[in-house]
CSV table of C-alpha atoms and ligand atoms in Angstrom, one decimal:
chain,number,residue,atom,x,y,z
A,1477,UNK,CA,0.0,-0.1,-0.1
A,1478,UNK,CA,1.2,3.7,-0.8
A,1479,UNK,CA,3.0,4.6,2.5
A,1480,UNK,CA,2.5,8.4,2.6
A,1481,UNK,CA,6.0,8.0,5.7
A,1482,UNK,CA,8.3,6.4,3.3
A,1483,UNK,CA,11.8,7.8,2.5
A,1484,UNK,CA,12.8,8.2,-0.6
A,1485,UNK,CA,14.7,5.4,-2.4
A,1486,UNK,CA,17.3,7.3,-2.8
A,1487,UNK,CA,17.9,6.5,1.0
A,1488,UNK,CA,18.5,3.2,0.5
A,1489,UNK,CA,22.2,3.4,0.7
A,1490,UNK,CA,22.0,5.0,4.3
A,1491,UNK,CA,21.7,1.9,6.5
A,1492,UNK,CA,23.1,3.2,9.5
A,1493,UNK,CA,21.8,0.3,11.8
A,1494,UNK,CA,24.8,-0.7,12.5
A,1495,UNK,CA,25.9,2.5,14.3
A,1496,UNK,CA,22.3,2.9,15.9
A,1497,UNK,CA,23.2,-0.5,17.2
A,1498,UNK,CA,26.3,0.5,18.6
A,1499,UNK,CA,25.3,4.3,20.0
A,1500,UNK,CA,22.3,2.4,21.6
A,1501,UNK,CA,24.8,0.2,23.6
A,1502,UNK,CA,26.8,3.2,24.3
A,1503,UNK,CA,24.3,5.3,25.5
A,1504,UNK,CA,23.2,2.8,28.3
A,1505,UNK,CA,27.1,3.4,29.9
A,1506,UNK,CA,27.6,5.9,32.7
A,1507,UNK,CA,30.7,8.1,31.9
A,1508,UNK,CA,32.3,6.2,29.4
A,1509,UNK,CA,35.8,6.8,28.3
A,1510,UNK,CA,35.1,8.4,24.7
A,1511,UNK,CA,37.7,8.2,22.5
A,1512,UNK,CA,35.0,7.5,19.7
A,1513,UNK,CA,34.2,10.9,18.3
A,1514,UNK,CA,36.0,13.8,15.9
A,1515,UNK,CA,36.1,16.4,18.6
A,1516,UNK,CA,39.4,18.2,19.1
A,1517,UNK,CA,40.4,19.0,22.9
A,1518,UNK,CA,38.8,22.5,24.8
A,1519,UNK,CA,36.3,24.6,23.4
A,1520,UNK,CA,36.0,27.7,21.2
A,1521,UNK,CA,38.8,29.8,22.3
A,1522,UNK,CA,37.2,32.8,24.1
A,1523,UNK,CA,38.2,35.6,21.6
A,1524,UNK,CA,36.3,33.5,19.1
A,1525,UNK,CA,33.4,34.0,21.5
A,1526,UNK,CA,33.6,37.3,21.9
A,1527,UNK,CA,33.8,37.9,18.6
A,1528,UNK,CA,30.5,36.1,18.0
A,1529,UNK,CA,29.0,37.7,20.4
A,1530,UNK,CA,29.8,41.0,19.2
A,1531,UNK,CA,28.5,39.9,15.6
A,1532,UNK,CA,25.0,39.9,17.7
A,1533,UNK,CA,25.4,42.8,19.4
A,1534,UNK,CA,26.4,44.8,16.0
A,1535,UNK,CA,23.3,43.3,14.5
A,1536,UNK,CA,25.1,41.0,12.3
A,1537,UNK,CA,22.7,38.5,12.2
A,1538,UNK,CA,21.1,38.7,8.8
A,1539,UNK,CA,21.6,36.9,5.5
A,1540,UNK,CA,24.8,38.1,3.9
A,1541,UNK,CA,25.3,36.9,0.2
A,1542,UNK,CA,24.9,33.3,-0.6
A,1543,UNK,CA,29.0,32.8,-0.9
A,1544,UNK,CA,29.7,34.6,2.4
A,1545,UNK,CA,30.8,37.9,3.0
A,1546,UNK,CA,33.4,40.0,1.2
A,1547,UNK,CA,36.2,40.3,4.2
A,1548,UNK,CA,36.2,36.9,5.3
A,1549,UNK,CA,36.6,35.4,1.8
A,1550,UNK,CA,39.7,37.9,1.4
A,1551,UNK,CA,41.1,36.8,4.8
A,1552,UNK,CA,41.1,33.4,3.4
A,1553,UNK,CA,42.7,34.1,-0.1
A,1554,UNK,CA,45.4,35.5,2.4
A,1555,UNK,CA,45.6,32.8,4.9
A,1556,UNK,CA,45.8,30.2,1.5
A,1557,UNK,CA,47.9,32.4,-0.2
A,1558,UNK,CA,50.3,32.5,3.1
A,1559,UNK,CA,50.1,29.8,4.5
A,1560,UNK,CA,49.2,27.0,1.6
A,1561,UNK,CA,50.8,28.9,-1.5
A,1562,UNK,CA,47.6,28.6,-3.1
A,1563,UNK,CA,46.6,31.9,-4.9
A,1564,UNK,CA,43.0,32.6,-5.4
A,1565,UNK,CA,41.0,35.7,-6.0
A,1566,UNK,CA,38.4,36.5,-3.7
A,1567,UNK,CA,35.3,35.4,-6.2
A,1568,UNK,CA,37.2,31.8,-6.6
A,1569,UNK,CA,35.9,31.6,-2.6
A,1570,UNK,CA,33.0,30.5,-1.1
A,1571,UNK,CA,31.8,30.1,2.4
A,1572,UNK,CA,29.4,27.2,3.1
A,1573,UNK,CA,27.7,26.0,6.5
A,1574,UNK,CA,30.3,23.6,7.1
A,1575,UNK,CA,32.3,20.9,4.9
A,1576,UNK,CA,30.3,18.6,4.9
A,1577,UNK,CA,27.3,20.2,3.0
A,1578,UNK,CA,30.3,21.9,1.0
A,1579,UNK,CA,30.6,18.3,-0.3
A,1580,UNK,CA,27.3,17.6,-0.8
A,1581,UNK,CA,27.0,20.8,-2.7
A,1582,UNK,CA,29.9,20.2,-4.6
A,1583,UNK,CA,28.8,16.7,-6.4
A,1584,UNK,CA,25.5,18.2,-7.0
A,1585,UNK,CA,26.8,21.6,-8.5
A,1586,UNK,CA,29.2,19.5,-10.8
A,1587,UNK,CA,28.4,15.7,-11.7
A,1588,UNK,CA,26.4,14.3,-13.9
A,1589,UNK,CA,24.8,10.6,-13.8
A,1590,UNK,CA,27.5,7.8,-14.7
A,1591,UNK,CA,30.6,10.7,-13.4
A,1592,UNK,CA,32.9,8.7,-11.7
A,1593,UNK,CA,34.0,9.9,-8.1
A,1594,UNK,CA,36.9,8.4,-6.8
A,1595,UNK,CA,38.2,8.1,-2.8
A,1596,UNK,CA,40.2,6.5,-0.9
A,1597,UNK,CA,39.6,3.9,1.1
A,1598,UNK,CA,39.3,4.0,4.6
A,1599,UNK,CA,38.0,8.0,4.3
A,1600,UNK,CA,35.4,10.2,5.8
A,1601,UNK,CA,32.3,8.7,5.3
A,1602,UNK,CA,30.3,11.4,3.7
A,1603,UNK,CA,32.6,10.9,0.6
A,1604,UNK,CA,31.1,8.2,-0.2
A,1605,UNK,CA,27.4,8.5,0.8
A,1606,UNK,CA,27.1,11.4,-1.0
A,1607,UNK,CA,27.9,10.3,-4.1
A,1608,UNK,CA,25.1,8.3,-5.0
A,1609,UNK,CA,22.3,11.5,-4.6
A,1610,UNK,CA,24.4,12.9,-7.8
A,1611,UNK,CA,23.6,9.7,-9.5
A,1612,UNK,CA,27.6,9.8,-9.6
A,1613,UNK,CA,29.6,6.0,-9.4
A,1614,UNK,CA,31.7,5.4,-6.4
A,1615,UNK,CA,35.6,4.0,-7.1
A,1616,UNK,CA,37.2,3.1,-3.6
A,1617,UNK,CA,40.9,2.8,-4.0
A,1618,UNK,CA,42.1,1.0,-1.1
A,1619,UNK,CA,45.3,2.3,1.0
A,1620,UNK,CA,46.1,-0.6,3.2
A,1621,UNK,CA,48.5,-1.8,4.5
A,1622,UNK,CA,50.1,1.5,5.1
A,1623,UNK,CA,47.1,4.0,4.4
A,1624,UNK,CA,49.2,5.9,1.6
A,1625,UNK,CA,48.3,6.8,-2.0
A,1626,UNK,CA,48.6,3.6,-4.1
A,1627,UNK,CA,49.7,4.6,-7.3
A,1628,UNK,CA,48.9,1.9,-9.5
A,1629,UNK,CA,45.9,1.4,-7.7
A,1630,UNK,CA,44.8,4.5,-8.6
A,1631,UNK,CA,45.3,4.3,-12.5
A,1632,UNK,CA,44.1,1.3,-12.9
A,1633,UNK,CA,40.6,2.6,-12.0
A,1634,UNK,CA,40.7,5.4,-13.4
A,1635,UNK,CA,38.6,5.4,-16.6
A,1636,UNK,CA,37.3,8.5,-19.1
A,1637,UNK,CA,34.4,8.9,-16.8
A,1638,UNK,CA,36.7,9.9,-13.7
A,1639,UNK,CA,35.6,13.8,-12.6
A,1640,UNK,CA,36.9,13.8,-9.0
A,1641,UNK,CA,39.5,12.6,-6.7
A,1642,UNK,CA,39.4,13.1,-3.3
A,1643,UNK,CA,42.2,13.0,-1.3
A,1644,UNK,CA,42.3,13.7,2.4
A,1645,UNK,CA,46.1,14.8,3.9
A,1646,UNK,CA,46.2,14.7,7.2
A,1647,UNK,CA,43.3,11.4,6.9
A,1648,UNK,CA,40.8,11.1,8.8
A,1649,UNK,CA,40.3,8.0,10.1
A,1650,UNK,CA,43.9,6.8,9.7
A,1651,UNK,CA,46.0,9.9,10.5
A,1652,UNK,CA,48.3,9.4,7.7
A,1653,UNK,CA,49.8,12.2,5.8
A,1654,UNK,CA,50.6,12.0,2.4
A,1655,UNK,CA,54.1,12.7,1.5
A,1656,UNK,CA,55.3,16.0,-1.0
A,1657,UNK,CA,56.4,13.6,-3.8
A,1658,UNK,CA,53.2,11.7,-4.0
A,1659,UNK,CA,51.3,14.3,-4.0
A,1660,UNK,CA,53.1,16.0,-7.2
A,1661,UNK,CA,52.7,12.3,-8.7
A,1662,UNK,CA,49.4,12.8,-8.1
A,1663,UNK,CA,48.7,15.9,-9.3
A,1664,UNK,CA,50.6,14.9,-12.9
A,1665,UNK,CA,48.4,11.9,-13.0
A,1666,UNK,CA,45.0,14.0,-12.5
A,1667,UNK,CA,46.3,16.4,-15.2
A,1668,UNK,CA,47.5,13.8,-17.5
A,1669,UNK,CA,43.5,12.6,-17.5
A,1670,UNK,CA,41.8,15.9,-17.0
A,1671,UNK,CA,40.6,15.3,-13.4
A,1672,UNK,CA,39.4,17.3,-10.8
A,1673,UNK,CA,41.1,17.0,-7.3
A,1674,UNK,CA,39.6,18.1,-3.7
A,1675,UNK,CA,41.8,18.4,-1.5
A,1676,UNK,CA,40.3,17.8,2.0
A,1677,UNK,CA,42.8,19.9,4.2
A,1678,UNK,CA,40.3,20.1,7.7
A,1679,UNK,CA,43.7,18.5,9.8
A,1680,UNK,CA,46.1,20.9,8.2
A,1681,UNK,CA,47.1,22.3,11.5
A,1682,UNK,CA,47.5,18.7,12.8
A,1683,UNK,CA,50.5,18.2,11.6
A,1684,UNK,CA,53.4,17.3,14.4
A,1685,UNK,CA,56.5,16.6,12.0
A,1686,UNK,CA,57.0,18.6,9.0
A,1687,UNK,CA,55.1,21.0,7.1
A,1688,UNK,CA,52.0,20.8,5.3
A,1689,UNK,CA,51.6,20.6,2.1
A,1690,UNK,CA,48.6,22.0,-0.4
A,1691,UNK,CA,48.3,20.2,-3.8
A,1692,UNK,CA,46.1,23.2,-4.7
A,1693,UNK,CA,49.3,25.2,-5.0
A,1694,UNK,CA,51.0,22.6,-7.8
A,1695,UNK,CA,48.0,22.2,-9.4
A,1696,UNK,CA,45.1,24.7,-10.3
A,1697,UNK,CA,42.2,22.2,-11.1
A,1698,UNK,CA,41.7,21.9,-7.3
A,1699,UNK,CA,39.3,22.4,-4.9
A,1700,UNK,CA,40.8,23.2,-1.6
A,1701,UNK,CA,38.2,22.8,1.3
A,1702,UNK,CA,38.9,23.2,4.7
A,1703,UNK,CA,37.0,25.0,7.8
A,1704,UNK,CA,36.8,26.0,11.1
A,1705,UNK,CA,35.4,22.6,12.8
A,1706,UNK,CA,39.0,21.1,14.0
A,1707,UNK,CA,41.8,24.2,14.1
A,1708,UNK,CA,39.7,26.4,16.1
A,1709,UNK,CA,37.4,23.8,17.5
A,1710,UNK,CA,34.4,25.4,16.0
A,1711,UNK,CA,32.2,22.0,15.4
A,1712,UNK,CA,28.9,23.8,16.0
A,1713,UNK,CA,29.7,27.1,14.5
A,1714,UNK,CA,29.2,25.0,11.1
A,1715,UNK,CA,31.4,27.4,8.7
A,1716,UNK,CA,34.2,25.8,6.4
A,1717,UNK,CA,35.1,26.9,2.9
A,1718,UNK,CA,36.1,25.7,-0.7
A,1719,UNK,CA,38.6,27.6,-3.2
A,1720,UNK,CA,39.5,26.9,-6.7
A,1721,UNK,CA,38.6,27.3,-10.2
A,1722,UNK,CA,36.0,29.9,-11.0
A,1723,UNK,CA,33.6,28.0,-13.1
A,1724,UNK,CA,33.2,25.6,-10.1
A,1725,UNK,CA,33.1,28.0,-7.2
A,1726,UNK,CA,30.4,29.8,-9.4
A,1727,UNK,CA,28.5,26.5,-10.2
A,1728,UNK,CA,28.5,25.7,-6.5
A,1729,UNK,CA,27.3,29.2,-5.5
A,1730,UNK,CA,24.3,29.0,-8.2
A,1731,UNK,CA,23.5,25.8,-6.2
A,1732,UNK,CA,24.4,27.7,-2.5
A,1733,UNK,CA,21.8,30.5,-3.4
A,1734,UNK,CA,18.9,28.1,-3.3
A,1735,UNK,CA,19.6,25.4,-1.2
A,1736,UNK,CA,21.7,27.3,1.8
A,1737,UNK,CA,20.7,31.2,1.1
A,1738,UNK,CA,23.6,31.9,3.1
A,1739,UNK,CA,26.1,31.0,5.8
A,1740,UNK,CA,25.5,31.8,9.5
A,1741,UNK,CA,26.4,35.4,9.8
A,1742,UNK,CA,27.6,35.2,13.3
A,1743,UNK,CA,29.7,32.1,12.4
A,1744,UNK,CA,31.3,34.2,9.6
A,1745,UNK,CA,32.3,37.1,12.0
A,1746,UNK,CA,33.6,35.1,14.7
A,1747,UNK,CA,35.6,33.1,11.8
A,1748,UNK,CA,37.1,36.6,10.6
A,1749,UNK,CA,38.6,37.0,14.2
A,1750,UNK,CA,39.5,33.4,14.1
A,1751,UNK,CA,41.9,33.9,11.7
A,1752,UNK,CA,43.4,36.6,12.8
A,1753,UNK,CA,45.3,34.3,15.4
A,1754,UNK,CA,47.4,31.0,15.3
A,1755,UNK,CA,45.7,27.5,15.4
A,1756,UNK,CA,45.6,25.7,18.9
A,1757,UNK,CA,49.5,24.6,20.3
A,1758,UNK,CA,50.3,21.2,18.9
A,1759,UNK,CA,52.3,20.7,21.8
A,1760,UNK,CA,49.1,18.8,23.6
A,1761,UNK,CA,48.1,16.6,20.7
A,1762,UNK,CA,52.1,15.6,19.9
A,1763,UNK,CA,52.5,14.3,23.9
A,1764,UNK,CA,48.7,12.3,23.4
A,1765,UNK,CA,50.2,10.9,20.1
A,1766,UNK,CA,53.9,9.5,20.9
A,1767,UNK,CA,51.4,8.2,24.0
A,1768,UNK,CA,49.3,6.1,21.8
A,1769,UNK,CA,52.0,5.1,19.5
A,1770,UNK,CA,54.2,3.7,22.1
A,1771,UNK,CA,51.2,2.0,24.1
A,1772,UNK,CA,49.5,0.7,21.4
A,1773,UNK,CA,53.2,-0.8,19.8
A,1774,UNK,CA,54.3,-2.0,23.2
A,1775,UNK,CA,50.6,-4.1,23.7
A,1776,UNK,CA,51.3,-5.9,20.0
A,1777,UNK,CA,49.7,-3.4,17.6
A,1778,UNK,CA,51.3,-2.5,13.9
A,1779,UNK,CA,50.9,1.0,13.9
A,1780,UNK,CA,50.6,3.0,10.6
A,1781,UNK,CA,49.6,6.3,9.5
A,1782,UNK,CA,49.4,8.6,12.4
A,1783,UNK,CA,51.0,10.6,12.2
A,1784,UNK,CA,48.7,13.8,11.8
A,1785,UNK,CA,44.7,14.7,12.6
A,1786,UNK,CA,44.3,13.0,16.0
A,1787,UNK,CA,43.3,9.6,14.8
A,1788,UNK,CA,45.0,6.4,15.1
A,1789,UNK,CA,43.3,3.2,13.0
A,1790,UNK,CA,44.8,-0.5,13.8
A,1791,UNK,CA,43.5,-3.5,13.4
A,1792,UNK,CA,41.1,-5.4,15.9
A,1793,UNK,CA,43.2,-8.0,17.6
A,1794,UNK,CA,43.2,-11.9,17.3
A,1795,UNK,CA,40.8,-11.6,14.0
A,1796,UNK,CA,38.2,-10.4,15.6
A,1797,UNK,CA,36.1,-7.9,13.4
A,1798,UNK,CA,35.8,-3.9,14.1
A,1799,UNK,CA,32.2,-4.3,15.6
A,1800,UNK,CA,33.3,-7.2,17.7
A,1801,UNK,CA,36.5,-5.6,19.5
A,1802,UNK,CA,34.2,-1.9,19.3
A,1803,UNK,CA,31.5,-3.9,21.4
A,1804,UNK,CA,34.3,-5.3,23.8
A,1805,UNK,CA,35.4,-2.0,24.6
A,1806,UNK,CA,32.1,-0.4,25.3
A,1807,UNK,CA,31.6,-3.7,28.0
A,1808,UNK,CA,34.7,-1.7,29.8
A,1809,UNK,CA,33.1,1.6,29.5
A,1810,UNK,CA,35.6,2.6,26.7
A,1811,UNK,CA,33.8,4.5,23.2
A,1812,UNK,CA,35.9,3.6,20.0
A,1813,UNK,CA,34.1,3.7,16.4
A,1814,UNK,CA,34.1,0.5,13.8
A,1815,UNK,CA,36.9,0.9,10.8
A,1816,UNK,CA,33.4,-0.1,8.7
A,1817,UNK,CA,32.3,3.5,9.1
A,1818,UNK,CA,35.1,4.0,6.9
A,1819,UNK,CA,35.8,1.5,5.0
A,1820,UNK,CA,34.8,-1.7,3.4
A,1821,UNK,CA,37.5,-3.3,5.8
A,1822,UNK,CA,35.7,-4.6,8.8
A,1823,UNK,CA,38.8,-5.4,11.1
A,1824,UNK,CA,39.9,-1.9,11.8
A,1825,UNK,CA,39.1,0.3,14.4
A,1826,UNK,CA,39.5,4.0,14.7
A,1827,UNK,CA,40.5,5.8,18.5
A,1828,UNK,CA,40.7,9.5,18.4
A,1829,UNK,CA,43.0,11.7,20.8
A,1830,UNK,CA,41.1,14.8,20.7
A,1831,UNK,CA,40.2,14.5,24.1
A,1832,UNK,CA,42.2,15.0,27.2
A,1833,UNK,CA,45.4,13.1,27.5
A,1834,UNK,CA,44.0,11.4,31.1
A,1835,UNK,CA,40.7,9.9,28.9
A,1836,UNK,CA,43.2,9.1,26.4
A,1837,UNK,CA,45.6,7.5,28.7
A,1838,UNK,CA,42.8,5.6,30.7
A,1839,UNK,CA,41.4,4.0,27.1
A,1840,UNK,CA,44.9,2.8,26.3
A,1841,UNK,CA,44.5,1.0,29.6
A,1842,UNK,CA,41.6,-0.7,29.0
A,1843,UNK,CA,42.6,-1.6,25.4
A,1844,UNK,CA,45.6,-3.0,26.6
A,1845,UNK,CA,43.5,-5.5,29.3
A,1846,UNK,CA,40.8,-6.6,26.6
A,1847,UNK,CA,43.7,-7.2,23.9
A,1848,UNK,CA,45.4,-9.7,26.6
A,1849,UNK,CA,41.7,-11.1,27.4
A,1850,UNK,CA,41.3,-11.9,23.7
A,1851,UNK,CA,44.3,-13.7,23.0
B,1422,PLP,N1,36.3,16.0,6.4
B,1422,PLP,C1,37.2,15.6,7.4
B,1422,PLP,C2,37.9,15.2,6.9
B,1422,PLP,C3,36.5,15.4,8.6
B,1422,PLP,O1,37.3,14.5,9.6
B,1422,PLP,C4,35.5,16.2,8.7
B,1422,PLP,C5,34.3,16.1,10.7
B,1422,PLP,O2,35.1,15.3,11.2
B,1422,PLP,C6,34.7,17.2,8.1
B,1422,PLP,C7,35.0,16.9,6.9
B,1422,PLP,C8,33.4,17.8,8.2
B,1422,PLP,O3,33.7,19.1,8.7
B,1422,PLP,P1,32.5,19.8,9.1
B,1422,PLP,O4,32.5,20.3,10.4
B,1422,PLP,O5,32.8,21.4,8.2
B,1422,PLP,O6,31.5,19.5,8.2
C-alpha cells in the first residue's frame, strides 16, 4: 500500500543500523571514556566567542550573500596564499555551512549521472555516502596496509568518466599524511587525465613533524576545502570554505543560493576574528600521539599512519571484527568507532585522541586489558 511516511529510494544506501546498535549500547554506559568522536581538545577560544557575541550585538544577524561576506573571503585568500601557497581571488572562494554540506553542494553542482568519483579507502564517510545523491559512480581505491596513495591502483581505476579524485591529508580516520612527492605525482596523474582534485585539508593544523603541503599550490584544477571545525574548535558553528577554479565555485554558488541561501552571519564574523590568530597549540597533541603510538605498539599492535590529525586506525586483535572489538570495548566503558564506518574493510578500529590526556591514558589501559583477554 502507498505509505505516506516512506523515505525516498535515494536513502536506500544510507543504512546506519550498525551504528544505531552501537550508539544504543553506548547510551547505556555511565561516564564512558569517549575516544570515538572527532572533536578537538577544549572549547572554542574566548576571543572567537567574543567575536560571535559582538556580531550579534552589532546586528550582524541577517542573511549574507550566498558565497559569504567579502571580508572573510578576502581573509581566506590571504591565509591560502601565505600558509598554503594557493593563489585564488576573492571570487574563487565560497563560504559553506560546514564542509559536509560543502561536499554535497560540490557533488550536486558539478557531477552528472555516470561521472565517477574516486575516493581512498578508508576515508571520511560523507565522501562515499553522498555520491549516489548526485547519481554518480563511486570508485574506492584501497590504501591498506600503510594508508598511503597506491598509484598502480589509482591508475587502473581511472576511466574516461573519472571526474573527481578526493584526498584528505592529514587523514581521517588513519592519521596518515601523504608526502609532498606523492602529491606531486598525483597532480601529474590528474593533469594527464583531466581530473579535478578535491583536497580536504580539515586537519591541516594537526601536522606534527613536517610542513603541511597543499596540492592546490601546484595543480590549479584543485578544490581546496577547509573549515573552522577542528583548527579552531568550532564544530558547532558550522562553517567551512571551498577555493578553486572560478567556474566550479560559480556553479556551487548557484546551487547554494537556493539550497543554503547563506551560511550563519554570526559564525562568519567569528571566523574572521579566528583567522587573525594562530590555531591551537600542537604540544598536547604531540604528547598524546606519542602516548598512543608507544602504548599500542607495546601491546603488540602494528601502528601505521598516525602522523597527523588525531586519529589512529588499528587492526582489531586475534581475528576479531571491528564491531566485535568495539562492542567489547563498550563492555569495558570505552567508546571507539568501528572501521566499517570508513571502509569496506571490517577489521579496523578508529581511536581519536582529540580528548584529554587522562581519558586517552584510561582508554589505552582498557585496550591493553581487552587485548590480553582476547588471546
Ligand atoms: N572532512 C573531514 C576529513 C572530517 O573529518 C570532518 C569531520 O570530522 C569534516 C570534513 C566535516 O567538517 P565540517 O564540520 O566542516 O562539516
